[in-house]
């Protein structure tokens, strides 16, 4: 819809609240940069009218604001679930040109500006409305006007890494780092390579939707990079490996327990999954499935903490309490452990892949795969 579309080179500014105490603009930026190109981040020293720490993040080149907010749903910093909305009345969100004001060291907050990006510190929604009439909260209370905060404080270890450290330097110029467009492409990436007749030396999983693709020599890497008409539909981003820092993301498989049978619908499963992260996989359920007590969905998240919490489903005049717990099993995509024979025969992904039988998340270019049943046990 036109109302949700942003200019390709425009800036969209988001209001982010329920930040943990001590959060810096750099930490806020690192938490959210997996979702797009960030050109500025800012954390206020005061709290909003609910007593929560808050800040702002500006994304560049957002095509669909609604889709961006959908992807950011369920984002956490540690155990703090962030509340994110488009900042009202921000100059960036009006589509106009924004001039970067001179950065001064004032008590209103701290900001971070990315090279070449514009970030507006002054915003009628961004500060006055957000803070409201409340006073700045002091101390580290476990509850600030409805904001859930961590009560237990852990001392974080700090380790100094030698400057000379440079792992995988021998792959510089001979390897690419790619982020696939969806889970289906990731799972079947070995098949796609075979169909396109590209030979690689190695495939290694980096977490989330990302792969490290190593070639036998630099010329082969250049040849692949130059074939954008081939790999363009596969990757949302593809770069040469040069020792750069990569954003953290991972695929979380969530076990949903206690959903009433009459609400066991893909749309409902999607709503639950999207409350924790970007939805990657919803299973197809049918009348022949033997176990409907536990359903598994896959989401993409940008935090390391394991998910384990209750969720309330509101339907008409009733509320149903369900339990969501992340599977602790280590998952890797099938493209890494599929034997050559199964690939050459065009066989479907082996049973045991959580990405089997996906709906609404594939490109339509890879073959349909068999669904897999896990029969996992959910502890309530």
mmCIF file of C-alpha atoms in Angstrom:
data_model
loop_
_atom_site.group_PDB
_atom_site.id
_atom_site.type_symbol
_atom_site.label_atom_id
_atom_site.label_comp_id
_atom_site.label_asym_id
_atom_site.label_seq_id
_atom_site.Cartn_x
_atom_site.Cartn_y
_atom_site.Cartn_z
ATOM 1 C CA UNK A 1 0.000 0.000 0.000
ATOM 2 C CA UNK A 2 1.196 3.488 -0.757
ATOM 3 C CA UNK A 3 0.828 4.581 2.846
ATOM 4 C CA UNK A 4 3.348 1.998 3.947
ATOM 5 C CA UNK A 5 5.922 2.640 1.287
ATOM 6 C CA UNK A 6 9.001 4.710 2.071
ATOM 7 C CA UNK A 7 11.318 6.323 -0.428
ATOM 8 C CA UNK A 8 14.091 4.025 -1.528
ATOM 9 C CA UNK A 9 16.803 6.404 -0.315
ATOM 10 C CA UNK A 10 14.698 7.959 2.463
ATOM 11 C CA UNK A 11 15.044 7.611 6.214
ATOM 12 C CA UNK A 12 12.486 5.992 8.520
ATOM 13 C CA UNK A 13 12.849 6.799 12.202
ATOM 14 C CA UNK A 14 11.586 4.345 14.826
ATOM 15 C CA UNK A 15 10.730 4.964 18.467
ATOM 16 C CA UNK A 16 12.110 2.156 20.662
ATOM 17 C CA UNK A 17 11.163 1.814 24.325
ATOM 18 C CA UNK A 18 11.733 -0.630 27.222
ATOM 19 C CA UNK A 19 15.506 -0.500 26.753
ATOM 20 C CA UNK A 20 17.635 -2.018 29.522
ATOM 21 C CA UNK A 21 19.457 0.281 31.931
ATOM 22 C CA UNK A 22 22.867 1.283 30.662
ATOM 23 C CA UNK A 23 21.983 0.681 27.008
ATOM 24 C CA UNK A 24 24.168 2.723 24.650
ATOM 25 C CA UNK A 25 23.387 3.913 21.101
ATOM 26 C CA UNK A 26 26.015 1.495 19.802
ATOM 27 C CA UNK A 27 24.371 -1.454 21.579
ATOM 28 C CA UNK A 28 20.944 -0.438 20.272
ATOM 29 C CA UNK A 29 22.377 -0.201 16.775
ATOM 30 C CA UNK A 30 24.051 -3.634 16.975
ATOM 31 C CA UNK A 31 20.816 -5.189 18.220
ATOM 32 C CA UNK A 32 18.796 -3.950 15.249
ATOM 33 C CA UNK A 33 21.227 -3.670 12.331
ATOM 34 C CA UNK A 34 20.377 -7.185 11.153
ATOM 35 C CA UNK A 35 17.003 -5.828 10.014
ATOM 36 C CA UNK A 36 18.382 -3.180 7.630
ATOM 37 C CA UNK A 37 20.800 -0.318 7.016
ATOM 38 C CA UNK A 38 20.925 1.875 10.129
ATOM 39 C CA UNK A 39 22.118 5.469 9.711
ATOM 40 C CA UNK A 40 21.636 6.700 13.254
ATOM 41 C CA UNK A 41 20.787 5.652 16.796
ATOM 42 C CA UNK A 42 20.010 7.667 19.910
ATOM 43 C CA UNK A 43 19.295 6.816 23.553
ATOM 44 C CA UNK A 44 17.692 9.365 25.877
ATOM 45 C CA UNK A 45 18.970 9.806 29.401
ATOM 46 C CA UNK A 46 15.468 10.363 30.773
ATOM 47 C CA UNK A 47 12.611 7.873 30.754
ATOM 48 C CA UNK A 48 9.281 7.972 28.952
ATOM 49 C CA UNK A 49 5.939 8.594 30.684
ATOM 50 C CA UNK A 50 5.755 4.921 31.689
ATOM 51 C CA UNK A 51 9.188 5.025 33.302
ATOM 52 C CA UNK A 52 10.903 3.081 30.501
ATOM 53 C CA UNK A 53 14.275 3.792 28.941
ATOM 54 C CA UNK A 54 13.786 4.762 25.304
ATOM 55 C CA UNK A 55 15.615 5.778 22.162
ATOM 56 C CA UNK A 56 15.409 6.045 18.392
ATOM 57 C CA UNK A 57 16.812 4.187 15.403
ATOM 58 C CA UNK A 58 16.818 5.469 11.815
ATOM 59 C CA UNK A 59 16.770 2.980 8.919
ATOM 60 C CA UNK A 60 17.790 3.841 5.363
ATOM 61 C CA UNK A 61 16.083 2.611 2.196
ATOM 62 C CA UNK A 62 12.943 1.149 3.798
ATOM 63 C CA UNK A 63 10.485 0.117 1.091
ATOM 64 C CA UNK A 64 7.663 -0.959 3.412
ATOM 65 C CA UNK A 65 7.361 0.389 6.948
ATOM 66 C CA UNK A 66 4.736 -2.156 7.933
ATOM 67 C CA UNK A 67 6.986 -5.019 6.839
ATOM 68 C CA UNK A 68 9.912 -3.544 8.796
ATOM 69 C CA UNK A 69 7.818 -3.295 11.973
ATOM 70 C CA UNK A 70 6.594 -6.837 11.404
ATOM 71 C CA UNK A 71 10.169 -8.094 11.181
ATOM 72 C CA UNK A 72 11.122 -6.222 14.351
ATOM 73 C CA UNK A 73 8.271 -7.735 16.357
ATOM 74 C CA UNK A 74 9.540 -9.639 19.374
ATOM 75 C CA UNK A 75 13.041 -8.133 19.281
ATOM 76 C CA UNK A 76 14.789 -8.335 22.633
ATOM 77 C CA UNK A 77 17.893 -6.886 24.235
ATOM 78 C CA UNK A 78 18.852 -9.537 26.738
ATOM 79 C CA UNK A 79 15.601 -10.308 28.544
ATOM 80 C CA UNK A 80 13.999 -6.974 27.659
ATOM 81 C CA UNK A 81 11.331 -7.185 24.961
ATOM 82 C CA UNK A 82 11.468 -3.958 22.975
ATOM 83 C CA UNK A 83 8.386 -1.983 21.988
ATOM 84 C CA UNK A 84 8.887 -0.410 18.564
ATOM 85 C CA UNK A 85 6.784 2.022 16.525
ATOM 86 C CA UNK A 86 7.310 4.586 13.786
ATOM 87 C CA UNK A 87 8.206 7.904 15.437
ATOM 88 C CA UNK A 88 5.397 10.402 14.968
ATOM 89 C CA UNK A 89 6.064 13.808 13.409
ATOM 90 C CA UNK A 90 9.700 12.941 12.679
ATOM 91 C CA UNK A 91 11.071 14.850 9.691
ATOM 92 C CA UNK A 92 12.611 11.629 8.392
ATOM 93 C CA UNK A 93 9.230 9.908 8.212
ATOM 94 C CA UNK A 94 7.636 12.721 6.205
ATOM 95 C CA UNK A 95 9.916 11.979 3.259
ATOM 96 C CA UNK A 96 11.580 15.380 3.406
ATOM 97 C CA UNK A 97 15.265 16.199 3.502
ATOM 98 C CA UNK A 98 16.835 16.116 6.952
ATOM 99 C CA UNK A 99 19.901 18.139 7.879
ATOM 100 C CA UNK A 100 22.104 16.747 10.605
ATOM 101 C CA UNK A 101 22.335 19.216 13.500
ATOM 102 C CA UNK A 102 25.641 19.883 15.183
ATOM 103 C CA UNK A 103 26.344 17.155 17.719
ATOM 104 C CA UNK A 104 26.756 18.722 21.150
ATOM 105 C CA UNK A 105 27.350 17.116 24.503
ATOM 106 C CA UNK A 106 24.113 17.978 26.278
ATOM 107 C CA UNK A 107 22.214 16.256 29.044
ATOM 108 C CA UNK A 108 19.294 15.285 26.809
ATOM 109 C CA UNK A 109 20.864 12.076 25.630
ATOM 110 C CA UNK A 110 23.521 10.485 23.516
ATOM 111 C CA UNK A 111 23.339 9.702 19.826
ATOM 112 C CA UNK A 112 25.335 7.857 17.200
ATOM 113 C CA UNK A 113 25.667 8.957 13.582
ATOM 114 C CA UNK A 114 26.649 6.598 10.810
ATOM 115 C CA UNK A 115 28.994 7.881 8.074
ATOM 116 C CA UNK A 116 27.003 9.666 5.386
ATOM 117 C CA UNK A 117 23.688 9.278 7.216
ATOM 118 C CA UNK A 118 21.345 11.955 8.504
ATOM 119 C CA UNK A 119 19.942 11.706 11.997
ATOM 120 C CA UNK A 120 17.673 14.272 13.583
ATOM 121 C CA UNK A 121 17.989 14.578 17.353
ATOM 122 C CA UNK A 122 15.019 16.931 17.710
ATOM 123 C CA UNK A 123 11.553 15.505 17.214
ATOM 124 C CA UNK A 124 8.188 16.515 18.676
ATOM 125 C CA UNK A 125 7.292 12.879 19.352
ATOM 126 C CA UNK A 126 10.805 11.764 20.008
ATOM 127 C CA UNK A 127 11.321 13.563 23.284
ATOM 128 C CA UNK A 128 8.601 15.757 24.777
ATOM 129 C CA UNK A 129 5.699 13.390 24.117
ATOM 130 C CA UNK A 130 7.721 10.319 24.962
ATOM 131 C CA UNK A 131 8.864 11.703 28.310
ATOM 132 C CA UNK A 132 5.493 13.239 29.138
ATOM 133 C CA UNK A 133 5.004 14.726 32.574
ATOM 134 C CA UNK A 134 6.865 11.991 34.398
ATOM 135 C CA UNK A 135 10.023 12.668 36.320
ATOM 136 C CA UNK A 136 13.295 10.975 35.582
ATOM 137 C CA UNK A 137 13.373 7.672 37.410
ATOM 138 C CA UNK A 138 16.318 7.033 39.675
ATOM 139 C CA UNK A 139 17.960 3.818 40.785
ATOM 140 C CA UNK A 140 17.401 0.372 39.281
ATOM 141 C CA UNK A 141 13.891 -0.508 40.361
ATOM 142 C CA UNK A 142 12.516 -3.713 38.915
ATOM 143 C CA UNK A 143 9.279 -1.987 37.784
ATOM 144 C CA UNK A 144 9.023 1.486 36.272
ATOM 145 C CA UNK A 145 5.383 2.262 35.582
ATOM 146 C CA UNK A 146 4.635 -1.012 33.853
ATOM 147 C CA UNK A 147 8.045 -1.591 32.246
ATOM 148 C CA UNK A 148 9.393 -5.073 32.898
ATOM 149 C CA UNK A 149 13.053 -4.899 33.832
ATOM 150 C CA UNK A 150 15.625 -7.417 34.924
ATOM 151 C CA UNK A 151 15.815 -7.719 38.696
ATOM 152 C CA UNK A 152 18.903 -9.902 38.884
ATOM 153 C CA UNK A 153 22.100 -8.223 37.747
ATOM 154 C CA UNK A 154 24.910 -10.355 36.380
ATOM 155 C CA UNK A 155 28.495 -9.217 36.174
ATOM 156 C CA UNK A 156 29.601 -9.489 32.574
ATOM 157 C CA UNK A 157 33.067 -10.802 31.870
ATOM 158 C CA UNK A 158 35.327 -8.710 29.651
ATOM 159 C CA UNK A 159 38.057 -10.359 27.583
ATOM 160 C CA UNK A 160 40.701 -8.473 25.607
ATOM 161 C CA UNK A 161 41.325 -10.098 22.220
ATOM 162 C CA UNK A 162 44.806 -9.581 20.695
ATOM 163 C CA UNK A 163 44.864 -7.153 17.758
ATOM 164 C CA UNK A 164 46.675 -9.691 15.598
ATOM 165 C CA UNK A 165 43.707 -12.094 15.710
ATOM 166 C CA UNK A 166 42.254 -12.747 12.263
ATOM 167 C CA UNK A 167 40.449 -16.050 11.793
ATOM 168 C CA UNK A 168 39.717 -17.356 8.288
ATOM 169 C CA UNK A 169 42.135 -14.865 6.712
ATOM 170 C CA UNK A 170 43.156 -17.491 4.171
ATOM 171 C CA UNK A 171 39.648 -17.268 2.682
ATOM 172 C CA UNK A 172 39.837 -13.543 1.921
ATOM 173 C CA UNK A 173 39.182 -13.118 -1.783
ATOM 174 C CA UNK A 174 38.107 -16.744 -2.152
ATOM 175 C CA UNK A 175 34.892 -16.743 -0.107
ATOM 176 C CA UNK A 176 31.561 -14.931 -0.023
ATOM 177 C CA UNK A 177 29.177 -14.218 2.840
ATOM 178 C CA UNK A 178 25.525 -14.417 1.825
ATOM 179 C CA UNK A 179 22.174 -13.935 3.560
ATOM 180 C CA UNK A 180 19.403 -15.865 1.821
ATOM 181 C CA UNK A 181 15.986 -14.373 1.201
ATOM 182 C CA UNK A 182 14.166 -17.095 3.135
ATOM 183 C CA UNK A 183 14.548 -20.389 4.952
ATOM 184 C CA UNK A 184 13.568 -22.500 1.963
ATOM 185 C CA UNK A 185 16.428 -21.090 -0.123
ATOM 186 C CA UNK A 186 18.876 -21.708 2.723
ATOM 187 C CA UNK A 187 17.824 -25.327 3.175
ATOM 188 C CA UNK A 188 18.047 -26.126 -0.542
ATOM 189 C CA UNK A 189 21.057 -23.973 -1.411
ATOM 190 C CA UNK A 190 23.153 -26.999 -2.397
ATOM 191 C CA UNK A 191 20.471 -28.017 -4.899
ATOM 192 C CA UNK A 192 20.343 -24.513 -6.341
ATOM 193 C CA UNK A 193 24.109 -24.543 -6.857
ATOM 194 C CA UNK A 194 23.882 -27.862 -8.626
ATOM 195 C CA UNK A 195 21.083 -26.693 -10.919
ATOM 196 C CA UNK A 196 23.024 -23.515 -11.774
ATOM 197 C CA UNK A 197 26.171 -25.640 -12.347
ATOM 198 C CA UNK A 198 28.340 -23.754 -9.856
ATOM 199 C CA UNK A 199 31.092 -25.636 -8.030
ATOM 200 C CA UNK A 200 32.125 -24.548 -4.537
ATOM 201 C CA UNK A 201 34.846 -25.776 -2.204
ATOM 202 C CA UNK A 202 32.785 -25.592 0.983
ATOM 203 C CA UNK A 203 29.547 -24.367 2.548
ATOM 204 C CA UNK A 204 29.503 -23.292 6.212
ATOM 205 C CA UNK A 205 26.538 -22.097 8.238
ATOM 206 C CA UNK A 206 26.924 -18.757 10.054
ATOM 207 C CA UNK A 207 23.571 -18.718 11.838
ATOM 208 C CA UNK A 208 20.255 -17.181 10.899
ATOM 209 C CA UNK A 209 19.940 -17.147 7.118
ATOM 210 C CA UNK A 210 23.659 -16.653 6.427
ATOM 211 C CA UNK A 211 26.250 -18.880 4.753
ATOM 212 C CA UNK A 212 30.000 -18.720 4.166
ATOM 213 C CA UNK A 213 30.584 -19.914 0.596
ATOM 214 C CA UNK A 214 34.197 -20.872 -0.160
ATOM 215 C CA UNK A 215 35.546 -21.371 -3.676
ATOM 216 C CA UNK A 216 38.620 -23.164 -5.001
ATOM 217 C CA UNK A 217 40.230 -19.918 -6.165
ATOM 218 C CA UNK A 218 39.623 -16.167 -6.400
ATOM 219 C CA UNK A 219 38.556 -16.372 -10.055
ATOM 220 C CA UNK A 220 35.723 -18.750 -9.188
ATOM 221 C CA UNK A 221 34.532 -16.391 -6.457
ATOM 222 C CA UNK A 222 34.552 -13.472 -8.918
ATOM 223 C CA UNK A 223 32.667 -15.546 -11.483
ATOM 224 C CA UNK A 224 29.920 -16.324 -8.990
ATOM 225 C CA UNK A 225 29.720 -12.738 -7.732
ATOM 226 C CA UNK A 226 29.366 -11.531 -11.300
ATOM 227 C CA UNK A 227 26.398 -13.827 -11.968
ATOM 228 C CA UNK A 228 23.882 -11.660 -10.118
ATOM 229 C CA UNK A 229 21.159 -12.635 -12.564
ATOM 230 C CA UNK A 230 21.507 -16.164 -11.150
ATOM 231 C CA UNK A 231 21.966 -15.586 -7.414
ATOM 232 C CA UNK A 232 19.893 -12.387 -7.201
ATOM 233 C CA UNK A 233 16.666 -14.248 -6.262
ATOM 234 C CA UNK A 234 18.565 -16.296 -3.663
ATOM 235 C CA UNK A 235 20.217 -13.624 -1.523
ATOM 236 C CA UNK A 236 19.093 -10.418 0.133
ATOM 237 C CA UNK A 237 22.785 -9.612 0.556
ATOM 238 C CA UNK A 238 26.009 -11.111 -0.805
ATOM 239 C CA UNK A 239 29.510 -9.756 -0.065
ATOM 240 C CA UNK A 240 33.112 -10.842 -0.353
ATOM 241 C CA UNK A 241 34.555 -12.169 2.904
ATOM 242 C CA UNK A 242 37.190 -9.647 4.021
ATOM 243 C CA UNK A 243 37.310 -10.194 7.777
ATOM 244 C CA UNK A 244 34.361 -7.875 8.422
ATOM 245 C CA UNK A 245 32.087 -8.050 11.465
ATOM 246 C CA UNK A 246 28.787 -9.812 10.800
ATOM 247 C CA UNK A 247 25.463 -9.152 12.497
ATOM 248 C CA UNK A 248 24.222 -11.784 14.918
ATOM 249 C CA UNK A 249 21.040 -13.648 14.082
ATOM 250 C CA UNK A 250 19.763 -17.166 14.576
ATOM 251 C CA UNK A 251 16.841 -19.411 13.683
ATOM 252 C CA UNK A 252 14.710 -20.276 16.714
ATOM 253 C CA UNK A 253 12.315 -23.236 16.581
ATOM 254 C CA UNK A 254 9.420 -22.598 18.942
ATOM 255 C CA UNK A 255 7.188 -25.298 20.417
ATOM 256 C CA UNK A 256 3.649 -23.984 20.872
ATOM 257 C CA UNK A 257 1.666 -25.952 23.434
ATOM 258 C CA UNK A 258 -1.954 -25.633 24.488
ATOM 259 C CA UNK A 259 -3.504 -23.986 21.428
ATOM 260 C CA UNK A 260 -7.199 -24.998 21.317
ATOM 261 C CA UNK A 261 -8.143 -27.130 18.338
ATOM 262 C CA UNK A 262 -10.557 -24.541 16.925
ATOM 263 C CA UNK A 263 -7.727 -21.967 16.915
ATOM 264 C CA UNK A 264 -5.105 -24.292 15.428
ATOM 265 C CA UNK A 265 -4.955 -22.238 12.249
ATOM 266 C CA UNK A 266 -1.856 -21.145 10.265
ATOM 267 C CA UNK A 267 -2.796 -17.485 10.737
ATOM 268 C CA UNK A 268 -2.921 -17.930 14.511
ATOM 269 C CA UNK A 269 0.407 -19.782 14.511
ATOM 270 C CA UNK A 270 1.873 -16.950 12.469
ATOM 271 C CA UNK A 271 0.641 -14.326 14.921
ATOM 272 C CA UNK A 272 2.284 -16.160 17.811
ATOM 273 C CA UNK A 273 5.552 -16.617 15.923
ATOM 274 C CA UNK A 274 5.684 -12.984 14.783
ATOM 275 C CA UNK A 275 5.465 -11.822 18.391
ATOM 276 C CA UNK A 276 8.989 -13.206 18.874
ATOM 277 C CA UNK A 277 10.704 -12.468 15.549
ATOM 278 C CA UNK A 278 10.493 -12.638 11.777
ATOM 279 C CA UNK A 279 8.355 -15.599 10.758
ATOM 280 C CA UNK A 280 10.244 -18.215 8.711
ATOM 281 C CA UNK A 281 8.195 -21.405 8.872
ATOM 282 C CA UNK A 282 4.643 -22.494 9.667
ATOM 283 C CA UNK A 283 3.755 -26.204 9.507
ATOM 284 C CA UNK A 284 0.867 -27.472 7.426
ATOM 285 C CA UNK A 285 -1.591 -29.233 9.699
ATOM 286 C CA UNK A 286 -4.147 -31.741 8.501
ATOM 287 C CA UNK A 287 -6.688 -34.205 9.833
ATOM 288 C CA UNK A 288 -4.195 -37.049 9.410
ATOM 289 C CA UNK A 289 -1.632 -35.593 11.827
ATOM 290 C CA UNK A 290 -1.473 -37.797 14.907
ATOM 291 C CA UNK A 291 -0.122 -35.253 17.413
ATOM 292 C CA UNK A 292 -1.737 -31.825 17.537
ATOM 293 C CA UNK A 293 -0.784 -31.064 21.133
ATOM 294 C CA UNK A 294 2.468 -29.369 20.140
ATOM 295 C CA UNK A 295 3.138 -27.309 17.021
ATOM 296 C CA UNK A 296 6.486 -25.970 15.877
ATOM 297 C CA UNK A 297 7.140 -22.672 14.109
ATOM 298 C CA UNK A 298 10.431 -21.133 13.005
ATOM 299 C CA UNK A 299 11.390 -17.490 13.549
ATOM 300 C CA UNK A 300 14.469 -15.354 12.924
ATOM 301 C CA UNK A 301 15.718 -13.502 16.007
ATOM 302 C CA UNK A 302 18.629 -11.200 16.750
ATOM 303 C CA UNK A 303 19.239 -12.078 20.411
ATOM 304 C CA UNK A 304 20.925 -15.041 22.077
ATOM 305 C CA UNK A 305 18.622 -15.694 25.036
ATOM 306 C CA UNK A 306 16.405 -18.777 24.804
ATOM 307 C CA UNK A 307 12.673 -18.153 24.491
ATOM 308 C CA UNK A 308 10.466 -19.576 27.223
ATOM 309 C CA UNK A 309 7.276 -17.765 28.202
ATOM 310 C CA UNK A 310 3.516 -17.841 28.291
ATOM 311 C CA UNK A 311 1.285 -16.146 25.723
ATOM 312 C CA UNK A 312 -2.396 -15.209 25.978
ATOM 313 C CA UNK A 313 -4.648 -15.743 22.957
ATOM 314 C CA UNK A 314 -7.719 -13.496 22.988
ATOM 315 C CA UNK A 315 -10.608 -14.854 20.922
ATOM 316 C CA UNK A 316 -14.053 -13.278 21.103
ATOM 317 C CA UNK A 317 -14.842 -13.043 24.820
ATOM 318 C CA UNK A 318 -12.384 -15.727 25.912
ATOM 319 C CA UNK A 319 -8.669 -15.839 26.728
ATOM 320 C CA UNK A 320 -6.554 -18.959 26.245
ATOM 321 C CA UNK A 321 -3.162 -19.317 27.892
ATOM 322 C CA UNK A 322 -0.559 -21.171 25.817
ATOM 323 C CA UNK A 323 3.092 -21.971 26.428
ATOM 324 C CA UNK A 324 5.945 -21.149 24.045
ATOM 325 C CA UNK A 325 9.323 -22.788 24.553
ATOM 326 C CA UNK A 326 12.310 -22.831 22.247
ATOM 327 C CA UNK A 327 13.672 -26.209 21.205
ATOM 328 C CA UNK A 328 17.166 -26.724 22.619
ATOM 329 C CA UNK A 329 18.292 -29.031 19.797
ATOM 330 C CA UNK A 330 21.019 -27.650 17.539
ATOM 331 C CA UNK A 331 19.671 -27.075 14.030
ATOM 332 C CA UNK A 332 21.675 -26.767 10.819
ATOM 333 C CA UNK A 333 20.230 -26.449 7.295
ATOM 334 C CA UNK A 334 20.012 -29.565 5.120
ATOM 335 C CA UNK A 335 22.339 -28.061 2.516
ATOM 336 C CA UNK A 336 25.278 -28.859 4.818
ATOM 337 C CA UNK A 337 24.680 -32.533 5.586
ATOM 338 C CA UNK A 338 22.820 -33.837 2.546
ATOM 339 C CA UNK A 339 24.806 -36.568 0.802
ATOM 340 C CA UNK A 340 25.730 -36.186 -2.865
ATOM 341 C CA UNK A 341 23.524 -39.091 -3.939
ATOM 342 C CA UNK A 342 20.348 -37.526 -2.616
ATOM 343 C CA UNK A 343 21.189 -34.251 -4.341
ATOM 344 C CA UNK A 344 22.002 -35.853 -7.678
ATOM 345 C CA UNK A 345 18.825 -37.919 -7.621
ATOM 346 C CA UNK A 346 16.711 -34.843 -6.979
ATOM 347 C CA UNK A 347 15.297 -36.418 -3.825
ATOM 348 C CA UNK A 348 13.417 -34.198 -1.379
ATOM 349 C CA UNK A 349 15.081 -32.923 1.762
ATOM 350 C CA UNK A 350 15.371 -35.820 4.219
ATOM 351 C CA UNK A 351 12.801 -36.273 6.931
ATOM 352 C CA UNK A 352 14.093 -34.476 10.014
ATOM 353 C CA UNK A 353 14.443 -31.044 8.435
ATOM 354 C CA UNK A 354 12.235 -28.515 10.244
ATOM 355 C CA UNK A 355 11.908 -26.605 6.972
ATOM 356 C CA UNK A 356 10.037 -29.392 5.219
ATOM 357 C CA UNK A 357 6.600 -28.577 3.822
ATOM 358 C CA UNK A 358 6.741 -24.803 4.268
ATOM 359 C CA UNK A 359 3.916 -22.410 3.438
ATOM 360 C CA UNK A 360 4.050 -18.777 2.459
ATOM 361 C CA UNK A 361 7.810 -18.323 2.835
ATOM 362 C CA UNK A 362 9.437 -19.839 -0.229
ATOM 363 C CA UNK A 363 10.380 -18.424 -3.584
ATOM 364 C CA UNK A 364 8.579 -21.150 -5.490
ATOM 365 C CA UNK A 365 11.794 -22.083 -7.299
ATOM 366 C CA UNK A 366 12.722 -25.079 -5.191
ATOM 367 C CA UNK A 367 10.874 -28.345 -5.177
ATOM 368 C CA UNK A 368 8.258 -29.201 -2.571
ATOM 369 C CA UNK A 369 9.643 -31.132 0.359
ATOM 370 C CA UNK A 370 8.179 -33.693 2.671
ATOM 371 C CA UNK A 371 6.954 -32.470 6.021
ATOM 372 C CA UNK A 372 8.654 -33.665 9.147
ATOM 373 C CA UNK A 373 7.144 -34.549 12.486
ATOM 374 C CA UNK A 374 9.211 -34.175 15.596
ATOM 375 C CA UNK A 375 6.981 -35.468 18.357
ATOM 376 C CA UNK A 376 8.701 -33.180 20.852
ATOM 377 C CA UNK A 377 7.584 -33.020 24.460
ATOM 378 C CA UNK A 378 6.609 -29.642 25.873
ATOM 379 C CA UNK A 379 7.047 -29.051 29.590
ATOM 380 C CA UNK A 380 4.381 -26.852 31.150
#
